[in-house]
Coordinates of C-alpha atoms in Angstrom, one line a residue:
X453 CA 25.6 4.9 -28.6
X454 CA 25.8 8.5 -27.6
X455 CA 25.3 10.0 -24.2
X456 CA 21.6 10.9 -24.8
X457 CA 20.7 7.4 -25.8
X458 CA 22.4 6.0 -22.7
X459 CA 20.5 8.4 -20.5
X460 CA 17.2 7.5 -22.2
X461 CA 17.9 3.8 -21.7
X462 CA 18.4 4.3 -18.0
X463 CA 15.4 6.7 -17.5
X464 CA 12.8 4.7 -19.5
X465 CA 12.2 1.9 -17.0
X466 CA 12.2 4.4 -14.1
X467 CA 9.6 6.5 -15.9
X468 CA 7.5 3.5 -16.7
X469 CA 7.4 2.4 -13.1
X470 CA 6.6 5.9 -11.9
X471 CA 3.7 6.1 -14.4
X472 CA 2.3 2.7 -13.5
X473 CA 2.6 3.0 -9.7
X474 CA 2.5 6.7 -9.2
X475 CA -0.5 7.6 -11.3
X476 CA -2.9 7.7 -8.3
X477 CA -0.7 10.0 -6.4
X478 CA -0.7 12.5 -9.3
X479 CA -4.5 12.8 -9.1
X480 CA -5.5 13.9 -5.6
X481 CA -8.7 12.4 -4.3
X482 CA -8.6 9.3 -6.6
X483 CA -8.3 6.3 -4.3
X484 CA -7.4 2.8 -5.4
X485 CA -10.0 0.1 -5.2
X486 CA -8.7 -3.3 -4.0
X487 CA -10.1 -6.7 -4.8
X488 CA -8.9 -10.2 -3.7
X489 CA -9.0 -13.3 -5.7
X490 CA -7.9 -17.0 -5.4
X491 CA -6.6 -19.4 -8.0
X492 CA -5.3 -22.9 -7.8
X493 CA -1.5 -23.2 -7.9
X494 CA 0.7 -26.3 -8.0
X495 CA 0.6 -27.1 -4.3
X496 CA -2.5 -25.2 -3.2
X497 CA -4.3 -21.8 -3.5
X498 CA -2.7 -18.6 -4.7
X499 CA -4.4 -15.5 -3.2
X500 CA -3.8 -12.0 -4.6
X501 CA -4.9 -8.5 -4.0
X502 CA -5.4 -6.3 -7.1
X503 CA -5.3 -2.5 -6.8
X504 CA -7.3 -0.6 -9.5
X505 CA -7.5 3.2 -10.1
X506 CA -10.0 4.3 -12.8
X507 CA -10.1 0.8 -14.5
X508 CA -6.3 0.6 -14.6
X509 CA -4.4 -2.2 -12.7
X510 CA -2.0 -0.3 -10.5
X511 CA -0.5 -3.2 -8.6
X512 CA -0.9 -6.9 -7.7
X513 CA 0.2 -8.3 -4.3
X514 CA 0.6 -12.0 -3.6
X515 CA -1.1 -12.6 -0.2
X516 CA -0.7 -16.3 -0.1
X517 CA 1.2 -18.9 -2.2
X518 CA 2.2 -22.5 -1.3
X519 CA 4.2 -23.3 -4.5
X520 CA 7.9 -24.0 -4.4
X521 CA 9.9 -21.1 -2.9
X522 CA 12.3 -19.6 -5.4
X523 CA 10.5 -21.2 -8.3
X524 CA 6.7 -21.1 -8.2
X525 CA 6.7 -17.7 -6.4
X526 CA 9.1 -16.3 -8.9
X527 CA 6.9 -17.5 -11.7
X528 CA 3.9 -15.9 -10.0
X529 CA 5.8 -12.5 -9.7
X530 CA 6.8 -12.7 -13.4
X531 CA 3.2 -13.4 -14.3
X532 CA 2.1 -10.4 -12.3
X533 CA 4.5 -8.2 -14.2
X534 CA 3.1 -9.5 -17.5
X535 CA -0.4 -8.8 -16.3
X536 CA 0.4 -5.2 -15.2
X537 CA 2.3 -4.5 -18.5
X538 CA -0.6 -5.9 -20.6
X539 CA -3.3 -4.4 -18.3
X540 CA -5.0 -7.8 -18.8
X541 CA -5.0 -11.2 -17.4
X542 CA -4.8 -12.7 -20.9
X543 CA -1.1 -13.4 -20.7
X544 CA 1.1 -16.4 -21.4
X545 CA 2.2 -18.7 -18.5
X546 CA 5.8 -18.7 -17.5
X547 CA 7.5 -21.7 -19.1
X548 CA 8.5 -24.4 -16.6
X549 CA 6.1 -23.1 -13.9
X550 CA 2.8 -23.4 -15.7
X551 CA 0.6 -24.3 -12.7
X552 CA 1.9 -21.4 -10.6
X553 CA 1.4 -19.0 -13.6
X554 CA -2.1 -20.2 -14.4
X555 CA -3.0 -20.1 -10.7
X556 CA -1.8 -16.5 -10.5
X557 CA -3.8 -15.6 -13.7
X558 CA -6.9 -17.3 -12.3
X559 CA -6.5 -15.4 -9.0
X560 CA -6.2 -12.1 -10.8
X561 CA -9.2 -12.9 -13.0
X562 CA -11.3 -13.7 -10.0
X563 CA -10.2 -10.5 -8.3
X564 CA -11.1 -8.5 -11.4
X565 CA -14.6 -9.9 -11.4
X566 CA -15.2 -7.8 -8.3
X567 CA -14.4 -4.6 -10.3
X568 CA -15.5 -5.4 -13.8
X569 CA -18.1 -8.1 -13.1
X570 CA -19.0 -11.0 -15.3
X571 CA -21.1 -10.6 -18.5
X572 CA -23.6 -13.2 -19.6
X573 CA -26.2 -13.6 -22.3
X574 CA -29.6 -15.3 -22.1
X575 CA -32.4 -15.7 -24.6
X576 CA -35.3 -13.3 -24.2
X577 CA -38.6 -13.3 -26.0
X578 CA -37.5 -10.9 -28.8
X579 CA -33.7 -11.7 -28.7
X580 CA -30.7 -11.9 -26.5
X581 CA -30.5 -10.2 -23.1
X582 CA -27.0 -9.3 -22.0
X583 CA -26.2 -8.6 -18.3
X584 CA -23.2 -7.7 -16.2
X585 CA -23.1 -9.1 -12.7
X586 CA -20.7 -7.5 -10.1
X587 CA -19.7 -9.3 -6.9
X588 CA -18.8 -8.3 -3.4
X589 CA -16.8 -11.3 -2.2
X590 CA -19.0 -14.3 -3.0
X591 CA -22.3 -12.3 -3.0
X592 CA -23.9 -10.5 -5.9
X593 CA -23.5 -6.8 -5.5
X594 CA -25.4 -5.6 -8.6
X595 CA -26.9 -6.8 -11.9
X596 CA -26.8 -4.4 -14.9
X597 CA -28.8 -4.9 -18.1
X598 CA -26.4 -3.9 -20.9

């Protein structure tokens, strides 16, 4: 491996982190929106705060977790990294800590409902009616006919 390849290997993770977490600071006036969600872990609720800038997940913070220290919390952190990398909550659970992983995924999904809403379909007189419902906490904020 030559010197340029070694430098590239060192710089790539640093640049990736800078792009993921520094994107909002590169665009003045663009503030992150934050949403909280709760999911069921192994020993109780897992509560997270998700930061979003222009439909991009910028960060996820664990606010509360009762799962085994050093095990469940590490699985939750790894799950968060997977979600941020995929920009989706559709990720695999961490092997050996499935409940903590699934609880974290559920918490993130519940938080994302505040930003993206939930879509549903009902039968109308001349066909299906598709709507998107956005929430503010546990209350409906808006209903949009798609």
